[in-house]
Coordinates of C-alpha atoms and ligand atoms in Angstrom, one line a residue:
V973 CA -1.9 33.1 19.4
Y974 CA -5.2 31.7 17.7
A975 CA -8.8 31.5 19.2
P976 CA -9.3 28.3 20.5
P977 CA -11.3 26.9 17.5
I978 CA -8.8 28.1 14.9
Q979 CA -6.1 26.6 17.1
E980 CA -8.0 23.2 17.1
L981 CA -8.1 23.3 13.2
V982 CA -4.4 24.1 13.0
D983 CA -3.5 21.2 15.3
E984 CA -5.5 18.8 13.5
L985 CA -4.5 19.6 10.2
G986 CA -0.7 19.6 11.4
R987 CA -1.3 15.8 12.5
L988 CA -1.7 14.8 8.6
P989 CA 1.6 13.7 6.8
G990 CA 3.5 16.2 5.2
I991 CA 1.9 18.8 6.6
G992 CA 4.3 21.1 8.6
P993 CA 2.9 24.1 10.9
K994 CA 3.2 26.7 8.3
S995 CA 1.1 24.6 5.8
A996 CA -1.3 24.0 8.8
Q997 CA -1.9 27.4 9.0
R998 CA -2.2 27.9 5.5
I999 CA -4.8 25.4 5.3
A1000 CA -6.8 26.7 8.2
F1001 CA -6.9 30.1 6.7
H1002 CA -8.0 28.9 3.5
I1003 CA -10.8 26.8 5.0
L1004 CA -11.9 29.4 7.4
K1005 CA -12.0 32.2 4.4
S1006 CA -13.9 29.6 2.1
P1007 CA -17.7 29.3 1.4
A1008 CA -19.4 27.2 4.1
E1009 CA -20.9 25.0 1.4
D1010 CA -17.4 24.3 0.1
V1011 CA -16.2 23.6 3.5
S1012 CA -19.1 21.4 4.2
R1013 CA -18.8 19.4 1.1
L1014 CA -15.0 18.9 2.2
A1015 CA -15.9 17.6 5.5
N1016 CA -18.6 15.3 4.1
V1017 CA -16.3 13.9 1.5
I1018 CA -13.7 13.3 4.3
G1019 CA -16.3 11.4 6.6
S1020 CA -17.9 9.4 3.6
A1021 CA -14.7 8.2 2.5
K1022 CA -13.7 6.9 5.7
V1023 CA -17.1 5.1 6.0
R1024 CA -17.1 4.0 2.2
V1025 CA -13.7 2.6 1.9
T1026 CA -12.5 -0.6 3.7
W1027 CA -9.7 -3.1 3.2
C1028 CA -10.1 -5.9 0.5
R1029 CA -10.6 -9.2 2.2
H1030 CA -8.1 -10.8 -0.2
C1031 CA -5.2 -8.7 -0.6
F1032 CA -5.7 -5.8 1.8
N1033 CA -5.8 -3.3 -0.7
F1034 CA -8.2 -0.4 -0.3
A1035 CA -11.8 -1.6 -1.3
E1036 CA -15.4 -0.1 -1.4
A1037 CA -17.2 -1.3 1.7
V1038 CA -20.1 -3.5 1.1
A1039 CA -23.2 -2.3 3.2
G1040 CA -24.2 -4.6 5.8
A1041 CA -21.6 -7.0 5.2
E1042 CA -18.3 -6.4 7.1
G1043 CA -15.3 -8.0 6.0
E1044 CA -16.6 -8.9 2.6
A1045 CA -15.3 -6.2 0.4
Q1046 CA -13.3 -7.0 -2.7
C1047 CA -11.0 -4.4 -4.2
E1048 CA -11.6 -4.1 -8.2
I1049 CA -8.1 -5.8 -9.0
C1050 CA -9.2 -9.4 -7.1
A1051 CA -12.8 -8.5 -8.5
N1052 CA -11.4 -8.9 -12.0
P1053 CA -11.3 -12.4 -13.8
R1054 CA -8.7 -11.4 -15.9
R1055 CA -6.2 -10.8 -13.5
D1056 CA -3.5 -13.9 -13.2
P1057 CA -4.1 -15.2 -9.9
S1058 CA -0.9 -17.2 -9.9
V1059 CA 1.4 -14.1 -9.7
L1060 CA 1.0 -11.9 -6.5
C1061 CA 3.2 -8.7 -6.2
V1062 CA 3.9 -8.0 -2.6
V1063 CA 3.8 -4.3 -1.6
E1064 CA 4.0 -2.2 1.7
E1065 CA 1.0 0.1 1.3
P1066 CA -2.1 0.6 -1.1
R1067 CA -0.2 3.7 -2.6
H1068 CA 2.5 1.2 -4.1
V1069 CA -0.6 -0.7 -6.0
V1070 CA -1.4 2.7 -7.4
A1071 CA 2.1 3.1 -8.5
I1072 CA 2.6 -0.3 -10.2
E1073 CA -0.7 -0.2 -11.8
K1074 CA 0.0 3.2 -13.4
S1075 CA 3.2 1.3 -15.0
G1076 CA 0.4 -0.7 -16.9
W1077 CA 2.6 -3.6 -17.0
F1078 CA 1.3 -5.9 -14.3
K1079 CA -1.4 -8.4 -14.9
G1080 CA -1.1 -10.6 -11.8
R1081 CA -2.6 -9.7 -8.4
Y1082 CA -1.3 -8.0 -5.4
H1083 CA -1.0 -8.5 -1.5
V1084 CA -0.7 -5.5 0.5
L1085 CA 1.5 -6.1 3.8
M1086 CA 0.0 -2.8 5.4
G1087 CA 3.8 -1.7 6.2
A1088 CA 7.3 -2.9 6.8
L1089 CA 9.3 -4.5 9.6
S1090 CA 10.2 -1.8 12.0
P1091 CA 11.3 -3.3 15.4
I1092 CA 12.3 0.3 16.4
D1093 CA 8.8 1.6 15.8
G1094 CA 7.1 -1.5 17.0
V1095 CA 6.2 -3.0 13.9
F1096 CA 7.0 -6.7 13.9
A1097 CA 5.9 -9.7 11.4
E1098 CA 2.7 -10.3 13.3
Q1099 CA 1.6 -6.7 12.7
L1100 CA 2.0 -7.3 9.0
R1101 CA -0.3 -9.2 6.6
I1102 CA 2.2 -12.0 6.4
K1103 CA 0.4 -14.8 7.8
E1104 CA -2.6 -14.0 5.1
L1105 CA 0.0 -14.0 2.6
L1106 CA 1.3 -17.4 3.3
T1107 CA -2.2 -18.7 3.5
R1108 CA -3.1 -17.3 0.1
I1109 CA 0.2 -18.9 -1.5
E1110 CA -1.2 -22.1 -0.2
T1111 CA -4.8 -21.8 -1.3
E1112 CA -4.9 -19.8 -4.2
G1113 CA -2.4 -21.6 -6.8
V1114 CA 0.3 -19.0 -6.6
T1115 CA 3.4 -19.8 -8.6
E1116 CA 5.5 -16.7 -8.3
V1117 CA 5.8 -13.9 -5.6
I1118 CA 7.3 -10.6 -6.6
L1119 CA 8.8 -8.9 -3.8
C1120 CA 8.1 -5.2 -4.2
T1121 CA 9.0 -3.5 -1.0
D1122 CA 10.8 -0.3 -0.9
P1123 CA 14.4 -0.3 -1.4
D1124 CA 15.0 1.4 2.1
Q1125 CA 16.0 -0.3 5.1
E1126 CA 12.6 -1.4 6.5
G1127 CA 11.6 -2.7 3.1
S1128 CA 14.8 -4.7 2.3
A1129 CA 14.6 -6.0 5.8
T1130 CA 11.0 -6.9 5.1
A1131 CA 11.9 -8.8 1.7
M1132 CA 14.5 -10.6 3.2
Y1133 CA 12.3 -11.9 5.9
L1134 CA 9.9 -12.8 3.5
R1135 CA 12.2 -14.9 1.6
D1136 CA 13.1 -17.2 4.3
R1137 CA 9.5 -17.5 5.3
L1138 CA 8.5 -18.5 1.6
K1139 CA 11.4 -21.2 1.3
E1140 CA 9.5 -22.9 4.5
L1141 CA 6.4 -23.3 2.4
P1142 CA 5.6 -26.8 1.6
Q1143 CA 5.0 -26.2 -2.2
K1144 CA 7.5 -24.7 -4.4
V1145 CA 6.9 -20.9 -5.2
K1146 CA 9.3 -18.9 -7.6
V1147 CA 10.3 -15.9 -5.7
T1148 CA 11.4 -12.7 -7.5
Q1149 CA 12.7 -9.2 -6.9
I1150 CA 13.1 -6.1 -8.8
P1151 CA 16.7 -5.1 -9.5
V1152 CA 18.2 -2.9 -7.3
G1153 CA 18.9 -0.7 -10.3
L1154 CA 15.9 1.3 -9.3
P1155 CA 18.1 4.1 -7.6
V1156 CA 18.7 3.1 -3.8
G1157 CA 16.4 4.8 -1.7
S1158 CA 13.9 6.1 -4.4
E1159 CA 10.5 4.8 -3.6
I1160 CA 8.6 2.7 -5.7
E1161 CA 5.8 5.3 -5.7
F1162 CA 7.9 8.0 -7.1
A1163 CA 9.9 5.7 -9.7
D1164 CA 8.5 6.9 -13.1
E1165 CA 6.2 4.6 -14.9
L1166 CA 8.5 3.4 -17.7
T1167 CA 11.3 2.8 -14.9
L1168 CA 9.0 0.8 -12.9
A1169 CA 7.7 -1.5 -15.8
R1170 CA 11.4 -2.3 -16.6
A1171 CA 12.0 -3.1 -13.3
L1172 CA 9.1 -5.3 -13.0
E1173 CA 10.1 -7.0 -15.9
D1174 CA 14.0 -7.5 -15.2
R1175 CA 13.1 -8.9 -11.9
R1176 CA 15.1 -11.9 -10.8
E1177 CA 14.6 -14.9 -9.0
V1178 CA 16.1 -14.8 -5.5
S1179 CA 15.4 -18.1 -4.0
Ligands
ZN394 ZN1 -7.8 -7.0 -3.6

């Protein structure tokens, strides 16, 4: 239907999450109608974000890359000495860090698993940053771990798995979870800030 360059653009955009064929076409046509300098600014911003953003070496949140020092990046939260290192909030994705930070309630640090267990999709414990989590607990003086995975099937399975692994640790660590009062299936990132802050405050010890 489209000339090849347009088709390629529509196909690429259609691969983005949440962009169906209609949206892909609308964005492609918008781009093609836009002034060349706007389009090249967008292309540059995408390319430079990809180069300048990497993962925090401690918590696997997004972090600004350090030029010439691969694997040395540190996110703003880990770099902040006022954040309590004894409490770790475990989340699935960096977007959950953003959601919890917006609630303004949490003063500890995070650990981003980079996904949730989903054997059907080939995501097993080894693919997640679980080994790194256990190492941090053992070496950083962590006394409480708040499991803040999503309340969906994968998130719940991940939390259950982590509870078992944390029990095996040589030192005692308090494991808490936010109450299921957060409406079932409502993802952490869509909960409003007050609800999320309350849920975190009402967290319960689970093991
Ligand atoms: Zn970090």
